[in-house]
Coordinates of C-alpha atoms and ligand atoms in Angstrom, one line a residue:
M1 CA 17.6 103.3 17.1
S2 CA 15.9 101.1 14.6
A3 CA 18.7 98.5 15.1
F4 CA 16.9 97.4 18.3
E5 CA 13.8 95.4 18.8
A6 CA 11.8 95.5 22.0
V7 CA 10.6 92.4 24.0
I8 CA 7.7 93.0 26.3
G9 CA 5.8 90.7 28.7
L10 CA 2.9 91.9 30.9
E11 CA 1.9 90.9 34.4
V12 CA -1.7 91.8 35.0
H13 CA -3.5 91.9 38.3
A14 CA -7.3 91.7 38.2
Q15 CA -9.5 92.2 41.2
L16 CA -12.2 89.6 41.3
L17 CA -15.8 90.6 41.4
T18 CA -16.8 88.8 44.6
R19 CA -18.9 90.1 47.4
T20 CA -16.5 88.9 50.1
K21 CA -12.7 88.6 50.5
I22 CA -10.6 85.6 49.5
F23 CA -10.1 84.0 53.0
C24 CA -12.8 85.6 55.2
S25 CA -16.3 87.0 55.0
C26 CA -15.5 90.7 55.1
A27 CA -17.1 92.7 52.3
V28 CA -15.0 93.8 49.3
T29 CA -15.8 97.4 48.9
V30 CA -14.2 100.5 47.4
G31 CA -13.8 103.2 50.1
G32 CA -15.6 102.8 53.4
E33 CA -14.3 104.2 56.7
P34 CA -10.7 102.9 57.0
N35 CA -10.3 99.6 58.9
T36 CA -14.0 98.9 59.0
R37 CA -14.0 95.9 56.6
T38 CA -11.7 93.8 58.6
C39 CA -11.7 90.8 60.9
P40 CA -9.1 88.7 62.7
V41 CA -8.3 86.8 59.5
C42 CA -7.5 89.8 57.2
L43 CA -5.9 91.7 60.1
G44 CA -3.6 88.7 60.5
L45 CA -4.3 88.2 64.2
P46 CA -2.5 85.2 65.7
G47 CA -4.6 82.0 65.5
A48 CA -7.1 83.2 62.9
L49 CA -7.5 80.7 60.1
P50 CA -8.2 81.4 56.4
V51 CA -11.1 79.7 54.6
L52 CA -11.0 79.8 50.8
N53 CA -14.0 81.6 49.2
A54 CA -15.5 79.2 46.5
E55 CA -16.6 82.1 44.3
V56 CA -13.0 83.2 44.0
V57 CA -12.1 79.8 42.5
R58 CA -15.1 79.9 40.1
L59 CA -13.9 83.3 38.8
A60 CA -10.3 82.3 38.5
V61 CA -11.3 79.2 36.5
R62 CA -13.5 81.4 34.2
A63 CA -10.5 83.6 33.6
G64 CA -8.5 80.6 32.7
L65 CA -11.1 79.1 30.4
G66 CA -11.6 82.4 28.7
T67 CA -7.9 82.7 27.9
G68 CA -7.5 79.1 26.7
C69 CA -5.5 78.0 29.7
T70 CA -5.4 74.5 31.1
V71 CA -7.1 74.5 34.5
Q72 CA -5.0 72.5 37.0
S73 CA -6.6 69.7 39.0
I74 CA -4.4 70.6 41.9
S75 CA -2.9 73.9 42.9
V76 CA -1.3 75.1 46.1
F77 CA -1.3 78.3 48.1
A78 CA 2.1 79.5 49.3
R79 CA 3.3 82.2 51.7
K80 CA 5.4 85.0 50.1
N81 CA 7.2 86.4 53.1
Y82 CA 8.1 90.1 53.4
F83 CA 7.7 92.9 55.8
Y84 CA 5.6 95.9 55.0
P85 CA 3.2 97.9 57.2
D86 CA 0.2 97.2 55.0
L87 CA 0.8 93.4 55.2
P88 CA -0.1 92.5 58.8
K89 CA 0.6 88.8 58.6
G90 CA 4.2 89.4 57.4
Y91 CA 3.4 87.3 54.3
Q92 CA 1.1 87.4 51.3
I93 CA -0.9 84.2 50.4
T94 CA -0.3 83.5 46.7
Q95 CA 0.2 80.6 44.4
A96 CA 3.8 80.0 43.5
E97 CA 5.0 76.7 42.0
L98 CA 1.5 75.2 41.3
P99 CA -0.9 77.9 40.1
V100 CA -4.5 77.3 39.2
C101 CA -4.1 77.8 35.4
L102 CA -1.3 77.3 32.9
D103 CA -0.6 77.9 29.2
G104 CA -3.2 80.1 27.7
Q105 CA -3.2 82.7 24.9
I106 CA -4.5 86.1 23.8
V107 CA -5.2 86.8 20.1
L108 CA -4.2 90.4 19.3
D109 CA -6.3 92.5 17.0
D110 CA -4.0 91.9 14.1
G111 CA -4.3 88.1 14.6
K112 CA -1.0 87.6 16.3
V113 CA -1.1 85.1 19.2
A114 CA 0.6 86.1 22.5
R115 CA 1.0 83.3 25.1
I116 CA 0.0 83.4 28.7
Q117 CA 2.3 81.5 31.1
R118 CA 0.1 81.2 34.1
I119 CA -2.8 82.6 36.1
H120 CA -2.5 82.4 39.9
L121 CA -4.7 83.4 42.8
E122 CA -3.5 85.7 45.6
E123 CA -4.7 88.2 48.2
D124 CA -4.2 91.9 47.9
A125 CA -2.4 93.9 50.7
G126 CA -3.8 96.9 52.6
K127 CA -3.1 100.5 51.7
S128 CA -0.5 102.9 53.2
I129 CA -1.9 106.4 53.1
H130 CA 0.9 109.0 53.2
G131 CA -0.2 112.3 54.6
D132 CA 1.3 115.4 56.2
S133 CA 0.9 114.0 59.7
G134 CA 2.7 110.8 58.7
T135 CA 1.7 107.5 57.1
R136 CA -1.4 105.6 58.2
V137 CA -2.6 102.1 57.2
D138 CA -6.0 101.1 55.9
L139 CA -6.6 97.4 55.9
N140 CA -10.0 97.4 54.1
R141 CA -8.3 96.2 51.0
A142 CA -6.2 93.4 52.7
G143 CA -7.5 90.0 51.6
T144 CA -9.2 91.3 48.4
P145 CA -9.1 88.5 45.9
L146 CA -6.9 88.9 42.8
V147 CA -5.8 86.9 39.9
E148 CA -2.4 87.6 38.4
I149 CA -2.1 86.8 34.7
V150 CA 1.5 86.4 33.6
G151 CA 2.2 86.7 29.9
H152 CA 5.2 85.3 28.0
P153 CA 7.6 87.9 26.5
D154 CA 5.9 87.6 23.1
L155 CA 5.0 91.3 22.6
R156 CA 7.3 93.5 20.4
T157 CA 5.8 97.0 20.4
P158 CA 3.8 99.3 22.7
D159 CA 0.8 98.9 20.5
E160 CA 0.9 95.1 20.8
A161 CA 1.1 95.5 24.5
V162 CA -2.0 97.7 24.5
S163 CA -3.8 95.3 22.2
Y164 CA -3.1 92.4 24.5
L165 CA -4.3 94.3 27.5
R166 CA -7.5 95.5 25.8
E167 CA -8.3 92.0 24.6
L168 CA -7.6 90.5 28.1
R169 CA -9.7 93.2 29.7
G170 CA -12.6 92.5 27.3
I171 CA -12.5 88.8 28.2
L172 CA -12.4 89.4 32.0
V173 CA -15.2 91.9 31.8
T174 CA -17.3 89.7 29.6
L175 CA -16.9 86.8 32.0
G176 CA -17.8 88.9 35.0
V177 CA -14.4 88.2 36.5
C178 CA -13.3 91.8 37.0
D179 CA -14.9 95.2 36.4
G180 CA -11.8 96.2 34.3
N181 CA -11.5 99.7 35.8
M182 CA -7.8 100.7 35.4
E183 CA -8.2 104.2 36.9
E184 CA -9.5 102.8 40.1
G185 CA -6.9 100.0 40.1
S186 CA -9.2 97.0 39.8
L187 CA -7.1 96.1 36.7
R188 CA -3.4 96.8 37.1
C189 CA -0.6 96.1 34.6
D190 CA 3.1 95.8 35.2
A191 CA 5.2 95.8 32.0
N192 CA 8.5 94.0 31.6
V193 CA 10.6 95.6 28.9
S194 CA 14.0 94.7 27.3
I195 CA 15.6 95.4 24.0
R196 CA 17.9 93.4 21.8
P197 CA 19.7 94.0 18.5
I198 CA 17.5 92.9 15.6
G199 CA 18.4 89.4 14.6
Q200 CA 19.6 88.4 18.1
D201 CA 17.8 85.5 19.7
A202 CA 18.8 86.0 23.4
F203 CA 16.7 88.5 25.4
G204 CA 18.3 91.5 26.9
T205 CA 18.1 92.5 30.6
R206 CA 14.6 93.5 31.5
V207 CA 13.2 96.3 33.4
E208 CA 9.8 96.1 35.1
I209 CA 7.6 99.2 35.0
K210 CA 4.8 99.8 37.4
N211 CA 2.2 102.4 38.1
M212 CA 0.4 102.8 34.9
N213 CA -3.4 103.3 35.3
S214 CA -4.7 103.7 31.7
F215 CA -4.1 102.2 28.3
R216 CA -2.5 105.5 27.3
S217 CA 0.1 105.3 30.1
V218 CA 0.9 101.7 29.3
R219 CA 1.7 102.7 25.7
D220 CA 3.6 105.8 26.7
A221 CA 5.6 104.1 29.5
I222 CA 6.7 101.2 27.3
A223 CA 7.6 103.5 24.4
H224 CA 9.6 105.8 26.7
E225 CA 11.4 102.8 28.4
I226 CA 12.4 101.4 25.0
G227 CA 13.9 104.8 24.1
R228 CA 15.7 105.1 27.4
Q229 CA 17.2 101.6 27.1
A230 CA 18.4 102.3 23.5
D231 CA 20.1 105.5 24.8
V232 CA 21.8 103.7 27.6
I233 CA 23.1 101.0 25.2
Q234 CA 24.2 103.5 22.6
D235 CA 26.1 105.3 25.4
G236 CA 28.1 102.1 25.8
Q237 CA 26.5 101.2 29.2
A238 CA 24.6 98.2 30.3
I239 CA 20.9 98.0 31.4
R240 CA 20.4 97.4 35.1
Q241 CA 17.7 94.9 36.0
E242 CA 15.4 97.0 38.1
T243 CA 11.9 98.1 38.8
R244 CA 10.9 101.6 37.6
L245 CA 7.8 103.7 38.2
W246 CA 5.9 105.5 35.4
N247 CA 5.5 109.2 36.2
A248 CA 2.7 110.2 33.9
D249 CA 3.0 114.0 34.8
L250 CA 6.7 114.1 33.8
A251 CA 6.2 111.4 31.1
R252 CA 9.2 109.4 32.2
T253 CA 10.1 106.3 34.2
E254 CA 12.0 106.6 37.5
S255 CA 14.0 104.0 39.3
M256 CA 12.3 102.4 42.3
R257 CA 14.5 99.5 43.3
S258 CA 17.3 97.4 41.7
K259 CA 17.6 93.7 41.6
E260 CA 20.2 93.7 44.4
E261 CA 17.5 95.2 46.7
A262 CA 14.9 92.6 45.7
A263 CA 13.8 90.5 48.6
D264 CA 14.1 86.7 48.9
Y265 CA 10.5 85.8 49.6
R266 CA 11.2 82.3 51.1
Y267 CA 8.1 80.9 49.5
F268 CA 6.7 77.8 51.2
P269 CA 3.2 76.1 51.0
D270 CA 0.8 77.6 53.5
P271 CA 0.1 75.0 56.2
D272 CA -3.3 76.6 57.0
L273 CA -4.7 75.9 53.5
L274 CA -5.3 72.6 51.8
P275 CA -4.3 72.1 48.2
L276 CA -7.0 73.3 45.9
H277 CA -8.6 70.4 44.0
I278 CA -10.7 71.1 40.9
D279 CA -12.9 68.3 39.9
A280 CA -13.2 67.5 36.2
A281 CA -17.0 67.3 36.2
W282 CA -17.4 70.7 37.8
L283 CA -14.8 72.1 35.4
A284 CA -16.9 70.8 32.5
L285 CA -19.9 72.6 33.9
Q286 CA -17.9 75.8 34.1
R287 CA -16.8 75.5 30.5
A288 CA -20.4 75.0 29.4
D289 CA -21.4 78.1 31.3
L290 CA -19.1 80.5 29.3
P291 CA -20.8 83.3 27.3
E292 CA -19.8 84.4 23.9
L293 CA -16.2 85.8 24.2
P294 CA -15.0 89.0 22.5
A295 CA -13.1 87.1 19.7
A296 CA -16.2 85.2 18.7
R297 CA -18.4 88.3 19.0
K298 CA -16.0 90.2 16.7
A299 CA -16.1 87.4 14.2
R300 CA -19.9 87.4 14.3
Y301 CA -20.1 91.1 13.9
Q302 CA -17.9 91.0 10.8
G303 CA -19.2 87.7 9.4
E304 CA -23.0 87.9 10.1
L305 CA -23.6 91.6 10.5
G306 CA -21.1 93.0 7.9
L307 CA -19.3 95.4 10.3
D308 CA -15.8 96.4 9.4
A309 CA -12.9 95.3 11.7
R310 CA -12.5 98.7 13.3
A311 CA -16.2 99.0 14.3
A312 CA -16.3 95.4 15.5
N313 CA -13.2 95.9 17.7
W314 CA -14.5 99.2 19.0
L315 CA -17.8 97.7 20.1
C316 CA -16.2 94.7 21.7
E317 CA -13.7 96.7 23.7
E318 CA -16.5 97.6 26.2
P319 CA -18.6 94.5 26.6
P320 CA -21.6 96.4 28.1
R321 CA -21.6 98.5 24.9
A322 CA -21.6 95.4 22.7
D323 CA -24.4 93.9 24.9
A324 CA -26.5 97.1 24.3
F325 CA -25.7 97.0 20.6
D326 CA -26.8 93.4 20.4
R327 CA -30.1 94.0 22.2
T328 CA -30.8 97.0 20.0
I329 CA -30.1 95.5 16.6
A330 CA -31.8 92.2 17.4
D331 CA -34.8 93.1 15.4
A332 CA -32.9 95.2 12.8
P333 CA -29.8 93.3 11.8
E334 CA -29.9 94.9 8.4
L335 CA -29.1 98.2 10.1
A336 CA -26.2 96.9 12.1
S337 CA -23.4 97.8 9.6
A338 CA -24.7 101.4 9.5
F339 CA -25.5 101.7 13.2
A340 CA -22.1 100.7 14.5
P341 CA -20.0 103.3 12.6
F342 CA -22.8 105.8 13.4
L343 CA -22.2 105.2 17.1
M344 CA -18.4 105.1 16.8
T345 CA -18.1 108.4 14.9
Q346 CA -21.1 110.8 15.2
V347 CA -22.4 109.7 18.6
Q348 CA -19.0 109.4 20.2
A349 CA -18.0 112.8 18.9
Q350 CA -21.1 114.3 20.6
L351 CA -20.2 112.6 23.9
Q352 CA -16.7 114.0 23.8
R353 CA -17.9 117.5 22.8
N354 CA -20.4 117.5 25.6
D355 CA -18.3 115.7 28.1
R356 CA -20.8 112.9 28.8
P357 CA -20.0 109.3 29.8
W358 CA -20.6 106.4 27.4
P359 CA -23.0 104.4 29.6
E360 CA -25.7 107.1 28.8
V361 CA -25.5 106.0 25.2
D362 CA -26.2 102.3 26.1
A363 CA -29.5 103.3 27.6
A364 CA -30.3 105.6 24.6
M365 CA -29.5 103.0 21.9
P366 CA -33.1 102.3 20.9
A367 CA -33.7 106.0 20.3
L368 CA -30.4 106.3 18.4
L369 CA -31.3 103.4 16.2
R370 CA -34.6 105.0 15.3
I371 CA -32.7 108.2 14.3
C372 CA -30.1 106.3 12.4
R373 CA -32.8 104.4 10.5
K374 CA -34.5 107.7 9.5
W375 CA -31.2 109.1 8.4
R376 CA -30.4 106.0 6.3
A377 CA -33.8 106.2 4.7
G378 CA -33.3 109.8 3.7
Q379 CA -35.8 111.1 6.1
L380 CA -33.1 113.1 7.8
A381 CA -30.4 115.0 5.8
N382 CA -26.8 115.0 7.1
K383 CA -27.0 118.5 8.4
M384 CA -30.4 117.8 10.1
L385 CA -28.9 114.7 11.8
A386 CA -25.9 116.7 13.0
D387 CA -28.1 119.4 14.4
L388 CA -30.4 116.9 16.0
L389 CA -27.6 115.1 17.8
Q390 CA -26.0 118.4 18.8
T391 CA -29.2 119.6 20.3
A392 CA -30.0 116.4 22.1
F393 CA -26.5 115.8 23.6
A394 CA -26.2 119.4 24.8
D395 CA -29.5 119.1 26.6
T396 CA -28.7 117.8 30.1
A397 CA -32.1 118.8 31.6
Q398 CA -33.6 115.4 30.6
P399 CA -32.5 111.8 30.1
L400 CA -30.8 111.3 26.8
P401 CA -33.6 109.2 25.2
D402 CA -36.1 112.0 26.0
A403 CA -33.7 114.7 24.7
L404 CA -33.3 112.7 21.5
A405 CA -37.0 112.3 21.0
H406 CA -37.5 116.0 21.7
A407 CA -34.7 117.0 19.2
E408 CA -36.3 114.6 16.7
S409 CA -39.6 116.3 16.9
L410 CA -37.9 119.7 16.3
A411 CA -36.0 118.5 13.3
G412 CA -39.0 118.6 11.0
A413 CA -39.2 116.8 7.7
V414 CA -36.7 116.6 4.9
V415 CA -37.7 118.3 1.6
S416 CA -37.8 115.7 -1.1
D417 CA -40.8 116.5 -3.3
V418 CA -40.1 117.7 -6.8
A419 CA -42.4 120.7 -6.5
A420 CA -40.3 122.1 -3.7
L421 CA -36.9 121.2 -5.1
E422 CA -37.4 122.1 -8.7
P423 CA -37.4 125.9 -8.4
V424 CA -34.3 125.8 -6.3
I425 CA -32.4 123.6 -8.7
D426 CA -33.5 125.7 -11.7
A427 CA -32.2 128.8 -9.8
V428 CA -28.8 127.1 -9.1
L429 CA -28.4 126.1 -12.8
A430 CA -29.3 129.6 -13.9
K431 CA -26.7 131.1 -11.6
F432 CA -23.8 128.9 -12.7
P433 CA -24.0 128.6 -16.5
G434 CA -20.2 128.1 -16.8
E435 CA -20.3 125.0 -14.5
V436 CA -23.4 123.7 -16.4
A437 CA -21.4 123.9 -19.7
K438 CA -18.4 122.2 -18.1
Y439 CA -20.6 119.4 -16.7
R440 CA -22.1 118.9 -20.2
A441 CA -18.6 118.8 -21.6
G442 CA -17.8 115.8 -19.4
Q443 CA -17.0 117.1 -15.9
K444 CA -19.6 114.9 -14.3
Q445 CA -18.2 115.3 -10.8
L446 CA -19.6 118.8 -10.8
V447 CA -22.9 117.2 -9.8
G448 CA -21.6 117.4 -6.2
F449 CA -21.1 121.1 -6.6
F450 CA -24.7 121.6 -7.8
V451 CA -26.1 119.4 -5.0
G452 CA -24.1 121.5 -2.4
Q453 CA -25.5 124.7 -3.8
A454 CA -29.0 123.5 -3.7
M455 CA -28.6 122.1 -0.2
R456 CA -27.3 125.5 0.9
Q457 CA -30.4 127.2 -0.4
L458 CA -32.6 124.7 1.4
A459 CA -30.7 125.1 4.7
G460 CA -29.4 121.5 4.6
K461 CA -33.0 120.2 5.1
A462 CA -33.3 118.4 1.8
D463 CA -32.9 114.9 0.4
A464 CA -29.6 114.9 -1.4
Q465 CA -30.5 111.9 -3.5
A466 CA -33.7 113.5 -4.7
I467 CA -31.7 116.6 -5.6
A468 CA -29.1 114.5 -7.5
A469 CA -31.8 112.6 -9.4
L470 CA -33.6 115.9 -10.4
L471 CA -30.2 117.4 -11.4
A472 CA -29.4 114.4 -13.6
D473 CA -32.7 114.7 -15.3
K474 CA -32.2 118.4 -16.1
L475 CA -28.4 118.3 -16.9
D476 CA -28.4 115.1 -19.0
A477 CA -31.6 116.0 -20.9
Ligands
ADP501 P1 9.9 86.7 37.8 O1 9.9 85.3 38.2 O2 11.1 87.5 38.2 O3 8.6 87.4 38.0 P2 9.4 85.8 35.1 O4 10.4 85.0 34.3 O5 8.3 85.0 35.7 O6 10.2 86.6 36.2 O7 8.8 86.9 34.2 C1 8.0 87.9 34.6 C2 7.5 88.7 33.4 O8 8.6 89.2 32.7 C3 6.7 87.8 32.4 O9 5.6 88.6 32.0 C4 7.7 87.7 31.3 O10 7.0 87.6 30.0 C5 8.5 88.9 31.3 N1 9.9 88.8 30.8 C6 10.8 87.8 31.2 N2 11.9 88.0 30.6 C7 11.8 89.2 29.8 C8 12.7 89.9 29.0 N3 14.0 89.6 28.8 N4 12.2 91.0 28.4 C9 10.9 91.4 28.6 N5 10.1 90.7 29.4 C10 10.5 89.6 30.0
MG502 MG1 6.8 88.3 38.6
ZN503 ZN1 -11.7 89.8 57.1

């Protein structure tokens, strides 16, 4: 198995966050009664003429600038001809030879650079809904604006593919180009996978995998496909160039169509649409209008705020989360390097345990920062913090910030004064004379044992540092 290396290139479709469709003024909406968001243009009625939506161009250009592409001064819309019931015109308008952006890159989380070939604009098709009484067609989605981002085959492992997709998603969401929702299909990924013997330069025959709607399924599908191809080759057979569908329930890919069945799309420039001209001055304005991108944000988190790479990556994966984090620590940058891992571990564990969605945390970050500060200052012991969070996150009767404030008021104060701690410590030392002797003989790590015993007596509500200091006084005296 290990004698092969995988070669992977992703084609990513992102639905643009516009109010209206790409060539008509119908609303872009999820759901809605079937065939109510339609007009002669997106229904493909004879004689209806497309008019390009300017906002679509602005968003495609932002996607290109955010991924280091060269935005083309001229690009051309083409017709991709094929027949399908959900494609009423008999062709899809897309960009073929001259796309709007070329030659970009994505930096993976390990620093490796994966190149982007091109970004082109196109319209989505409608939806065929297969039911018991037959198949029906809903054209609400027809004409929804998409960008397709085509990557070079620079990726070598399923993890690299996921890292590429995460990074790309972070850029698109940060720029307001796409909402990044893979489950709902506003971000879709097709993976091209081939394998080759290690040391060989030429690529093997590739298989395209579709139908993955989460990062998890992208990773699993690619890993599975690499294994399948290795088995085929080890059986002495050849890989067939084909399209396969990921079946997440059965955890396997299934053949959809082979290359022989692939259509000849007979692309030609759409005579109803002028070439798209992008003016250099306007482009400069777009460039000046870019916000801080995830890579710069990660660098700032690590460089200025002292976060580790894992926490910085984790925050930047969800731009709204990083936005909330930035707002919250604006007045307390010194707490940032404690607050980020606090969110990533303790808070996230509570969300999972109580099955609550992340956005609730964004709204509760000021309250969480207050709690984190108390904890760091020793005003909340570890056990108290865990109980507080558990109480607050299990409380669904009130908004999370209120639940946190309430749990905080119940937590009480940490015991740190000598008068209260001393008798407990004396009792512990009296109870374990053997350990005391060992400690004094040099086993200094036993201090943890004594702190733990004292903590237990105090139901976890004591200041561990104060206990340790008192212990040291007594044991080293
Ligand atoms: P097509 O024109 O058929 O779509 P492209 O050459 O444009 O083919 O490639 C489409 C996608 O397939 C790109 O993302 C590219 O990176 C990827 N790709 C091309 N060749 C291979 C290969 N041998 N193995 C894996 N991926 C590949
Ligand atoms: Mg392709
Ligand atoms: Zn329309």
